[in-house]
mmCIF file of N, CA and C in Angstrom:
data_model
loop_
_atom_site.group_PDB
_atom_site.id
_atom_site.type_symbol
_atom_site.label_atom_id
_atom_site.label_comp_id
_atom_site.label_asym_id
_atom_site.label_seq_id
_atom_site.Cartn_x
_atom_site.Cartn_y
_atom_site.Cartn_z
ATOM 1 N N GLN U 186 -29.290 29.948 50.217
ATOM 2 C CA GLN U 186 -28.692 29.018 49.259
ATOM 3 C C GLN U 186 -27.206 29.274 49.116
ATOM 4 N N VAL U 187 -26.500 28.225 48.804
ATOM 5 C CA VAL U 187 -25.070 28.315 48.574
ATOM 6 C C VAL U 187 -24.754 27.653 47.247
ATOM 7 N N GLN U 188 -23.980 28.330 46.438
ATOM 8 C CA GLN U 188 -23.481 27.711 45.212
ATOM 9 C C GLN U 188 -22.047 27.268 45.440
ATOM 10 N N VAL U 189 -21.756 26.058 45.035
ATOM 11 C CA VAL U 189 -20.426 25.475 45.240
ATOM 12 C C VAL U 189 -19.872 25.083 43.870
ATOM 13 N N VAL U 190 -18.712 25.614 43.545
ATOM 14 C CA VAL U 190 -18.128 25.383 42.219
ATOM 15 C C VAL U 190 -16.706 24.869 42.374
ATOM 16 N N GLU U 191 -16.452 23.705 41.771
ATOM 17 C CA GLU U 191 -15.118 23.106 41.824
ATOM 18 C C GLU U 191 -14.350 23.385 40.545
ATOM 19 N N SER U 192 -13.042 23.292 40.635
ATOM 20 C CA SER U 192 -12.178 23.334 39.456
ATOM 21 C C SER U 192 -10.966 22.457 39.734
ATOM 22 N N GLY U 193 -10.302 22.073 38.679
ATOM 23 C CA GLY U 193 -9.164 21.174 38.808
ATOM 24 C C GLY U 193 -9.570 19.776 38.393
ATOM 25 N N GLY U 194 -8.801 18.805 38.765
ATOM 26 C CA GLY U 194 -9.060 17.442 38.364
ATOM 27 C C GLY U 194 -8.421 17.141 37.022
ATOM 28 N N GLY U 195 -8.586 15.899 36.582
ATOM 29 C CA GLY U 195 -8.024 15.489 35.316
ATOM 30 C C GLY U 195 -7.356 14.135 35.409
ATOM 31 N N LEU U 196 -6.496 13.888 34.432
ATOM 32 C CA LEU U 196 -5.789 12.612 34.341
ATOM 33 C C LEU U 196 -4.347 12.805 34.786
ATOM 34 N N VAL U 197 -3.877 11.916 35.657
ATOM 35 C CA VAL U 197 -2.504 11.998 36.155
ATOM 36 C C VAL U 197 -1.951 10.587 36.309
ATOM 37 N N GLN U 198 -0.654 10.447 36.158
ATOM 38 C CA GLN U 198 -0.019 9.157 36.329
ATOM 39 C C GLN U 198 0.161 8.835 37.814
ATOM 40 N N PRO U 199 0.228 7.567 38.151
ATOM 41 C CA PRO U 199 0.498 7.191 39.545
ATOM 42 C C PRO U 199 1.762 7.877 40.058
ATOM 43 N N GLY U 200 1.665 8.378 41.287
ATOM 44 C CA GLY U 200 2.769 9.123 41.871
ATOM 45 C C GLY U 200 2.722 10.604 41.599
ATOM 46 N N GLY U 201 1.823 11.018 40.738
ATOM 47 C CA GLY U 201 1.710 12.427 40.371
ATOM 48 C C GLY U 201 0.900 13.229 41.366
ATOM 49 N N SER U 202 0.712 14.501 41.016
ATOM 50 C CA SER U 202 0.007 15.434 41.896
ATOM 51 C C SER U 202 -1.079 16.173 41.128
ATOM 52 N N LEU U 203 -2.102 16.575 41.859
ATOM 53 C CA LEU U 203 -3.175 17.415 41.327
ATOM 54 C C LEU U 203 -3.663 18.325 42.430
ATOM 55 N N ARG U 204 -4.226 19.441 42.026
ATOM 56 C CA ARG U 204 -4.812 20.370 42.987
ATOM 57 C C ARG U 204 -6.252 20.653 42.595
ATOM 58 N N LEU U 205 -7.148 20.489 43.537
ATOM 59 C CA LEU U 205 -8.561 20.825 43.354
ATOM 60 C C LEU U 205 -8.866 22.104 44.116
ATOM 61 N N SER U 206 -9.700 22.932 43.510
ATOM 62 C CA SER U 206 -10.117 24.174 44.152
ATOM 63 C C SER U 206 -11.626 24.261 44.164
ATOM 64 N N CYS U 207 -12.136 24.954 45.157
ATOM 65 C CA CYS U 207 -13.589 25.084 45.315
ATOM 66 C C CYS U 207 -13.900 26.445 45.904
ATOM 67 N N ALA U 208 -14.942 27.063 45.372
ATOM 68 C CA ALA U 208 -15.399 28.339 45.896
ATOM 69 C C ALA U 208 -16.890 28.262 46.173
ATOM 70 N N ALA U 209 -17.304 28.812 47.311
ATOM 71 C CA ALA U 209 -18.706 28.823 47.700
ATOM 72 C C ALA U 209 -19.203 30.256 47.784
ATOM 73 N N SER U 210 -20.447 30.448 47.404
ATOM 74 C CA SER U 210 -21.054 31.767 47.509
ATOM 75 C C SER U 210 -22.332 31.643 48.310
ATOM 76 N N GLY U 211 -22.812 32.758 48.819
ATOM 77 C CA GLY U 211 -24.029 32.740 49.596
ATOM 78 C C GLY U 211 -23.767 33.039 51.056
ATOM 79 N N ASN U 212 -24.684 32.627 51.906
ATOM 80 C CA ASN U 212 -24.609 32.926 53.328
ATOM 81 C C ASN U 212 -23.379 32.284 53.967
ATOM 82 N N PRO U 213 -22.509 33.070 54.584
ATOM 83 C CA PRO U 213 -21.304 32.502 55.206
ATOM 84 C C PRO U 213 -21.595 31.472 56.292
ATOM 85 N N ILE U 214 -22.794 31.543 56.884
ATOM 86 C CA ILE U 214 -23.156 30.555 57.908
ATOM 87 C C ILE U 214 -23.080 29.151 57.321
ATOM 88 N N ASN U 215 -23.390 29.039 56.044
ATOM 89 C CA ASN U 215 -23.404 27.739 55.382
ATOM 90 C C ASN U 215 -22.045 27.324 54.852
ATOM 91 N N THR U 216 -21.004 28.046 55.222
ATOM 92 C CA THR U 216 -19.637 27.657 54.836
ATOM 93 C C THR U 216 -18.763 27.473 56.071
ATOM 94 N N ALA U 217 -19.395 27.220 57.223
ATOM 95 C CA ALA U 217 -18.619 27.038 58.447
ATOM 96 C C ALA U 217 -17.682 25.842 58.339
ATOM 97 N N VAL U 218 -18.128 24.828 57.653
ATOM 98 C CA VAL U 218 -17.286 23.657 57.393
ATOM 99 C C VAL U 218 -17.276 23.435 55.894
ATOM 100 N N MET U 219 -16.113 23.209 55.349
ATOM 101 C CA MET U 219 -15.995 22.888 53.924
ATOM 102 C C MET U 219 -15.064 21.698 53.780
ATOM 103 N N GLY U 220 -15.257 20.982 52.698
ATOM 104 C CA GLY U 220 -14.398 19.822 52.546
ATOM 105 C C GLY U 220 -14.598 19.138 51.218
ATOM 106 N N TRP U 221 -13.980 17.980 51.118
ATOM 107 C CA TRP U 221 -13.983 17.191 49.887
ATOM 108 C C TRP U 221 -14.418 15.756 50.179
ATOM 109 N N TYR U 222 -15.266 15.262 49.290
ATOM 110 C CA TYR U 222 -15.692 13.876 49.297
ATOM 111 C C TYR U 222 -15.358 13.294 47.939
ATOM 112 N N ARG U 223 -15.410 11.973 47.823
ATOM 113 C CA ARG U 223 -15.198 11.340 46.530
ATOM 114 C C ARG U 223 -16.068 10.103 46.399
ATOM 115 N N GLN U 224 -16.352 9.762 45.159
ATOM 116 C CA GLN U 224 -17.162 8.579 44.875
ATOM 117 C C GLN U 224 -16.588 7.881 43.665
ATOM 118 N N ALA U 225 -16.137 6.657 43.892
ATOM 119 C CA ALA U 225 -15.635 5.824 42.814
ATOM 120 C C ALA U 225 -16.790 4.980 42.278
ATOM 121 N N PRO U 226 -16.700 4.513 41.032
ATOM 122 C CA PRO U 226 -17.778 3.696 40.459
ATOM 123 C C PRO U 226 -18.082 2.480 41.337
ATOM 124 N N GLY U 227 -19.369 2.300 41.626
ATOM 125 C CA GLY U 227 -19.796 1.174 42.435
ATOM 126 C C GLY U 227 -19.628 1.341 43.924
ATOM 127 N N ASN U 228 -19.080 2.487 44.333
ATOM 128 C CA ASN U 228 -18.850 2.731 45.762
ATOM 129 C C ASN U 228 -19.731 3.862 46.269
ATOM 130 N N GLN U 229 -19.874 3.913 47.586
ATOM 131 C CA GLN U 229 -20.583 5.037 48.195
ATOM 132 C C GLN U 229 -19.664 6.253 48.258
ATOM 133 N N ARG U 230 -20.273 7.402 48.346
ATOM 134 C CA ARG U 230 -19.510 8.632 48.511
ATOM 135 C C ARG U 230 -18.842 8.597 49.882
ATOM 136 N N GLU U 231 -17.580 8.968 49.935
ATOM 137 C CA GLU U 231 -16.834 8.928 51.185
ATOM 138 C C GLU U 231 -16.109 10.253 51.415
ATOM 139 N N VAL U 232 -15.909 10.554 52.670
ATOM 140 C CA VAL U 232 -15.204 11.786 53.009
ATOM 141 C C VAL U 232 -13.716 11.626 52.713
ATOM 142 N N VAL U 233 -13.118 12.684 52.198
ATOM 143 C CA VAL U 233 -11.684 12.714 51.956
ATOM 144 C C VAL U 233 -11.010 13.606 53.000
ATOM 145 N N ALA U 234 -11.495 14.836 53.104
ATOM 146 C CA ALA U 234 -10.924 15.781 54.060
ATOM 147 C C ALA U 234 -11.908 16.903 54.308
ATOM 148 N N THR U 235 -11.940 17.388 55.527
ATOM 149 C CA THR U 235 -12.787 18.523 55.879
ATOM 150 C C THR U 235 -12.011 19.475 56.776
ATOM 151 N N MET U 236 -12.510 20.715 56.804
ATOM 152 C CA MET U 236 -11.877 21.718 57.661
ATOM 153 C C MET U 236 -12.921 22.756 58.056
ATOM 154 N N SER U 237 -13.011 23.027 59.345
ATOM 155 C CA SER U 237 -13.937 24.052 59.826
ATOM 156 C C SER U 237 -13.212 25.393 59.887
ATOM 157 N N THR U 238 -13.885 26.389 60.405
ATOM 158 C CA THR U 238 -13.261 27.705 60.531
ATOM 159 C C THR U 238 -12.120 27.700 61.540
ATOM 160 N N SER U 239 -12.018 26.655 62.355
ATOM 161 C CA SER U 239 -10.875 26.523 63.267
ATOM 162 C C SER U 239 -9.595 26.196 62.526
ATOM 163 N N LYS U 240 -9.755 25.790 61.270
ATOM 164 C CA LYS U 240 -8.640 25.390 60.406
ATOM 165 C C LYS U 240 -7.928 24.143 60.900
ATOM 166 N N ILE U 241 -8.636 23.337 61.686
ATOM 167 C CA ILE U 241 -8.098 22.031 62.070
ATOM 168 C C ILE U 241 -8.569 21.031 61.020
ATOM 169 N N PRO U 242 -7.654 20.377 60.303
ATOM 170 C CA PRO U 242 -8.075 19.461 59.248
ATOM 171 C C PRO U 242 -8.440 18.077 59.775
ATOM 172 N N ASN U 243 -9.315 17.432 59.049
ATOM 173 C CA ASN U 243 -9.641 16.032 59.298
ATOM 174 C C ASN U 243 -9.486 15.283 57.991
ATOM 175 N N TYR U 244 -8.772 14.173 58.033
ATOM 176 C CA TYR U 244 -8.479 13.404 56.828
ATOM 177 C C TYR U 244 -8.954 11.966 56.971
ATOM 178 N N ALA U 245 -9.354 11.398 55.847
ATOM 179 C CA ALA U 245 -9.572 9.950 55.802
ATOM 180 C C ALA U 245 -8.211 9.277 55.950
ATOM 181 N N ASP U 246 -8.201 8.122 56.588
ATOM 182 C CA ASP U 246 -6.935 7.405 56.803
ATOM 183 C C ASP U 246 -6.225 7.119 55.482
ATOM 184 N N SER U 247 -7.001 6.891 54.439
ATOM 185 C CA SER U 247 -6.424 6.500 53.156
ATOM 186 C C SER U 247 -5.631 7.621 52.481
ATOM 187 N N VAL U 248 -5.826 8.865 52.916
ATOM 188 C CA VAL U 248 -5.144 9.980 52.260
ATOM 189 C C VAL U 248 -4.185 10.719 53.188
ATOM 190 N N LYS U 249 -4.148 10.343 54.440
ATOM 191 C CA LYS U 249 -3.247 11.021 55.387
ATOM 192 C C LYS U 249 -1.803 10.945 54.910
ATOM 193 N N GLY U 250 -1.132 12.082 54.980
ATOM 194 C CA GLY U 250 0.260 12.148 54.557
ATOM 195 C C GLY U 250 0.435 12.399 53.071
ATOM 196 N N ARG U 251 -0.646 12.297 52.308
ATOM 197 C CA ARG U 251 -0.564 12.516 50.858
ATOM 198 C C ARG U 251 -1.379 13.728 50.410
ATOM 199 N N PHE U 252 -2.504 13.959 51.041
ATOM 200 C CA PHE U 252 -3.394 15.061 50.668
ATOM 201 C C PHE U 252 -3.331 16.150 51.726
ATOM 202 N N THR U 253 -3.470 17.386 51.282
ATOM 203 C CA THR U 253 -3.499 18.526 52.198
ATOM 204 C C THR U 253 -4.672 19.428 51.846
ATOM 205 N N ILE U 254 -5.507 19.682 52.844
ATOM 206 C CA ILE U 254 -6.639 20.584 52.655
ATOM 207 C C ILE U 254 -6.265 21.946 53.218
ATOM 208 N N SER U 255 -6.732 22.986 52.538
ATOM 209 C CA SER U 255 -6.474 24.344 53.012
ATOM 210 C C SER U 255 -7.695 25.210 52.718
ATOM 211 N N ARG U 256 -7.870 26.253 53.519
ATOM 212 C CA ARG U 256 -9.031 27.127 53.350
ATOM 213 C C ARG U 256 -8.636 28.583 53.442
ATOM 214 N N ASP U 257 -9.386 29.389 52.718
ATOM 215 C CA ASP U 257 -9.391 30.831 52.918
ATOM 216 C C ASP U 257 -10.785 31.166 53.424
ATOM 217 N N ILE U 258 -10.874 31.408 54.728
ATOM 218 C CA ILE U 258 -12.191 31.593 55.348
ATOM 219 C C ILE U 258 -12.920 32.782 54.747
ATOM 220 N N ALA U 259 -12.206 33.901 54.592
ATOM 221 C CA ALA U 259 -12.832 35.118 54.097
ATOM 222 C C ALA U 259 -13.342 34.963 52.670
ATOM 223 N N LYS U 260 -12.591 34.248 51.847
ATOM 224 C CA LYS U 260 -12.990 34.063 50.452
ATOM 225 C C LYS U 260 -13.919 32.876 50.265
ATOM 226 N N ARG U 261 -14.123 32.106 51.339
ATOM 227 C CA ARG U 261 -14.984 30.919 51.276
ATOM 228 C C ARG U 261 -14.510 29.950 50.195
ATOM 229 N N THR U 262 -13.235 29.690 50.211
ATOM 230 C CA THR U 262 -12.651 28.726 49.290
ATOM 231 C C THR U 262 -11.983 27.599 50.066
ATOM 232 N N VAL U 263 -11.896 26.464 49.409
ATOM 233 C CA VAL U 263 -11.184 25.327 49.987
ATOM 234 C C VAL U 263 -10.446 24.621 48.865
ATOM 235 N N ASP U 264 -9.204 24.281 49.097
ATOM 236 C CA ASP U 264 -8.377 23.591 48.130
ATOM 237 C C ASP U 264 -7.963 22.228 48.665
ATOM 238 N N LEU U 265 -7.659 21.338 47.753
ATOM 239 C CA LEU U 265 -7.154 20.020 48.120
ATOM 240 C C LEU U 265 -5.934 19.733 47.257
ATOM 241 N N GLN U 266 -4.769 19.715 47.882
ATOM 242 C CA GLN U 266 -3.537 19.371 47.197
ATOM 243 C C GLN U 266 -3.318 17.876 47.359
ATOM 244 N N MET U 267 -3.262 17.181 46.238
ATOM 245 C CA MET U 267 -3.135 15.730 46.253
ATOM 246 C C MET U 267 -1.777 15.336 45.681
ATOM 247 N N THR U 268 -1.012 14.592 46.445
ATOM 248 C CA THR U 268 0.297 14.124 45.996
ATOM 249 C C THR U 268 0.364 12.608 46.122
ATOM 250 N N SER U 269 1.402 12.036 45.522
ATOM 251 C CA SER U 269 1.593 10.578 45.552
ATOM 252 C C SER U 269 0.301 9.844 45.204
ATOM 253 N N LEU U 270 -0.337 10.289 44.157
ATOM 254 C CA LEU U 270 -1.635 9.733 43.782
ATOM 255 C C LEU U 270 -1.520 8.277 43.361
ATOM 256 N N LYS U 271 -2.555 7.534 43.710
ATOM 257 C CA LYS U 271 -2.615 6.103 43.413
ATOM 258 C C LYS U 271 -3.831 5.823 42.533
ATOM 259 N N PRO U 272 -3.840 4.718 41.809
ATOM 260 C CA PRO U 272 -5.029 4.365 41.022
ATOM 261 C C PRO U 272 -6.292 4.299 41.882
ATOM 262 N N ASP U 273 -6.169 3.893 43.142
ATOM 263 C CA ASP U 273 -7.326 3.828 44.044
ATOM 264 C C ASP U 273 -7.915 5.195 44.358
ATOM 265 N N ASP U 274 -7.191 6.263 44.041
ATOM 266 C CA ASP U 274 -7.721 7.614 44.253
ATOM 267 C C ASP U 274 -8.643 8.047 43.125
ATOM 268 N N THR U 275 -8.724 7.244 42.080
ATOM 269 C CA THR U 275 -9.602 7.579 40.959
ATOM 270 C C THR U 275 -11.048 7.638 41.418
ATOM 271 N N ALA U 276 -11.688 8.757 41.156
ATOM 272 C CA ALA U 276 -13.065 8.970 41.597
ATOM 273 C C ALA U 276 -13.548 10.328 41.098
ATOM 274 N N VAL U 277 -14.837 10.560 41.273
ATOM 275 C CA VAL U 277 -15.361 11.912 41.123
ATOM 276 C C VAL U 277 -15.242 12.586 42.488
ATOM 277 N N TYR U 278 -14.619 13.713 42.527
ATOM 278 C CA TYR U 278 -14.401 14.455 43.763
ATOM 279 C C TYR U 278 -15.411 15.594 43.862
ATOM 280 N N TYR U 279 -16.065 15.665 45.019
ATOM 281 C CA TYR U 279 -17.096 16.667 45.253
ATOM 282 C C TYR U 279 -16.677 17.609 46.376
ATOM 283 N N CYS U 280 -16.900 18.863 46.154
ATOM 284 C CA CYS U 280 -16.728 19.852 47.205
ATOM 285 C C CYS U 280 -18.035 19.971 47.970
ATOM 286 N N TRP U 281 -17.934 20.113 49.278
ATOM 287 C CA TRP U 281 -19.122 20.219 50.140
ATOM 288 C C TRP U 281 -18.941 21.405 51.085
ATOM 289 N N SER U 282 -20.067 22.094 51.303
ATOM 290 C CA SER U 282 -20.064 23.238 52.206
ATOM 291 C C SER U 282 -21.183 23.060 53.207
ATOM 292 N N GLY U 283 -20.909 23.149 54.494
ATOM 293 C CA GLY U 283 -21.912 22.901 55.510
ATOM 294 C C GLY U 283 -21.865 23.922 56.617
ATOM 295 N N PRO U 284 -22.620 23.693 57.674
ATOM 296 C CA PRO U 284 -22.849 22.362 58.278
ATOM 297 C C PRO U 284 -24.145 21.681 57.851
ATOM 298 N N GLY U 285 -24.470 20.614 58.543
ATOM 299 C CA GLY U 285 -25.693 19.875 58.279
ATOM 300 C C GLY U 285 -25.612 19.148 56.954
ATOM 301 N N LEU U 286 -26.739 19.102 56.274
ATOM 302 C CA LEU U 286 -26.751 18.422 54.974
ATOM 303 C C LEU U 286 -25.864 19.154 53.979
ATOM 304 N N GLY U 287 -25.825 20.454 54.119
ATOM 305 C CA GLY U 287 -24.899 21.253 53.331
ATOM 306 C C GLY U 287 -25.272 21.343 51.866
ATOM 307 N N PHE U 288 -24.283 21.807 51.110
ATOM 308 C CA PHE U 288 -24.451 22.032 49.683
ATOM 309 C C PHE U 288 -23.286 21.383 48.935
ATOM 310 N N TRP U 289 -23.583 20.875 47.750
ATOM 311 C CA TRP U 289 -22.592 20.127 46.990
ATOM 312 C C TRP U 289 -22.260 20.798 45.671
ATOM 313 N N GLY U 290 -21.022 20.618 45.258
ATOM 314 C CA GLY U 290 -20.640 21.001 43.916
ATOM 315 C C GLY U 290 -21.040 19.924 42.927
ATOM 316 N N GLN U 291 -20.745 20.193 41.668
ATOM 317 C CA GLN U 291 -21.170 19.285 40.617
ATOM 318 C C GLN U 291 -20.225 18.091 40.451
ATOM 319 N N GLY U 292 -19.060 18.168 41.059
ATOM 320 C CA GLY U 292 -18.103 17.079 40.982
ATOM 321 C C GLY U 292 -17.093 17.285 39.878
ATOM 322 N N THR U 293 -15.882 16.777 40.108
ATOM 323 C CA THR U 293 -14.827 16.840 39.100
ATOM 324 C C THR U 293 -14.092 15.501 39.083
ATOM 325 N N GLN U 294 -13.829 15.009 37.900
ATOM 326 C CA GLN U 294 -13.226 13.684 37.757
ATOM 327 C C GLN U 294 -11.719 13.744 37.981
ATOM 328 N N VAL U 295 -11.240 12.820 38.785
ATOM 329 C CA VAL U 295 -9.811 12.602 38.961
ATOM 330 C C VAL U 295 -9.522 11.165 38.559
ATOM 331 N N THR U 296 -8.647 11.004 37.594
ATOM 332 C CA THR U 296 -8.278 9.675 37.111
ATOM 333 C C THR U 296 -6.773 9.496 37.258
ATOM 334 N N VAL U 297 -6.390 8.453 37.965
ATOM 335 C CA VAL U 297 -4.972 8.145 38.173
ATOM 336 C C VAL U 297 -4.671 6.859 37.413
ATOM 337 N N SER U 298 -3.919 6.999 36.351
ATOM 338 C CA SER U 298 -3.674 5.858 35.479
ATOM 339 C C SER U 298 -2.428 6.100 34.655
ATOM 340 N N SER U 299 -1.724 5.004 34.375
ATOM 341 C CA SER U 299 -0.558 5.109 33.515
ATOM 342 C C SER U 299 -0.956 4.843 32.066
#
């Protein structure tokens, strides 16, 4: 089993920045890939960014150039630095640890609004 715990999130004005952090515990095999997903009301959960132990990031087109994912492999943590936030970024953000079906955090709300 893996426990995934997120922190960060909150309310920010358009153009602002936020940082999300996530820590996973348990078998390191289940933290080979870690990343962030988000789900806005009425929408399906979608990938935001992921990173494997190779530290090569993968981003959704909608966040490229604005969001940066980073990992500490040894500590089994993953962060998401979000800049130039837009109202469309408003969603519940979930940390995920995999591979396979993986394990999910409880989610943290990010609201971008003036």
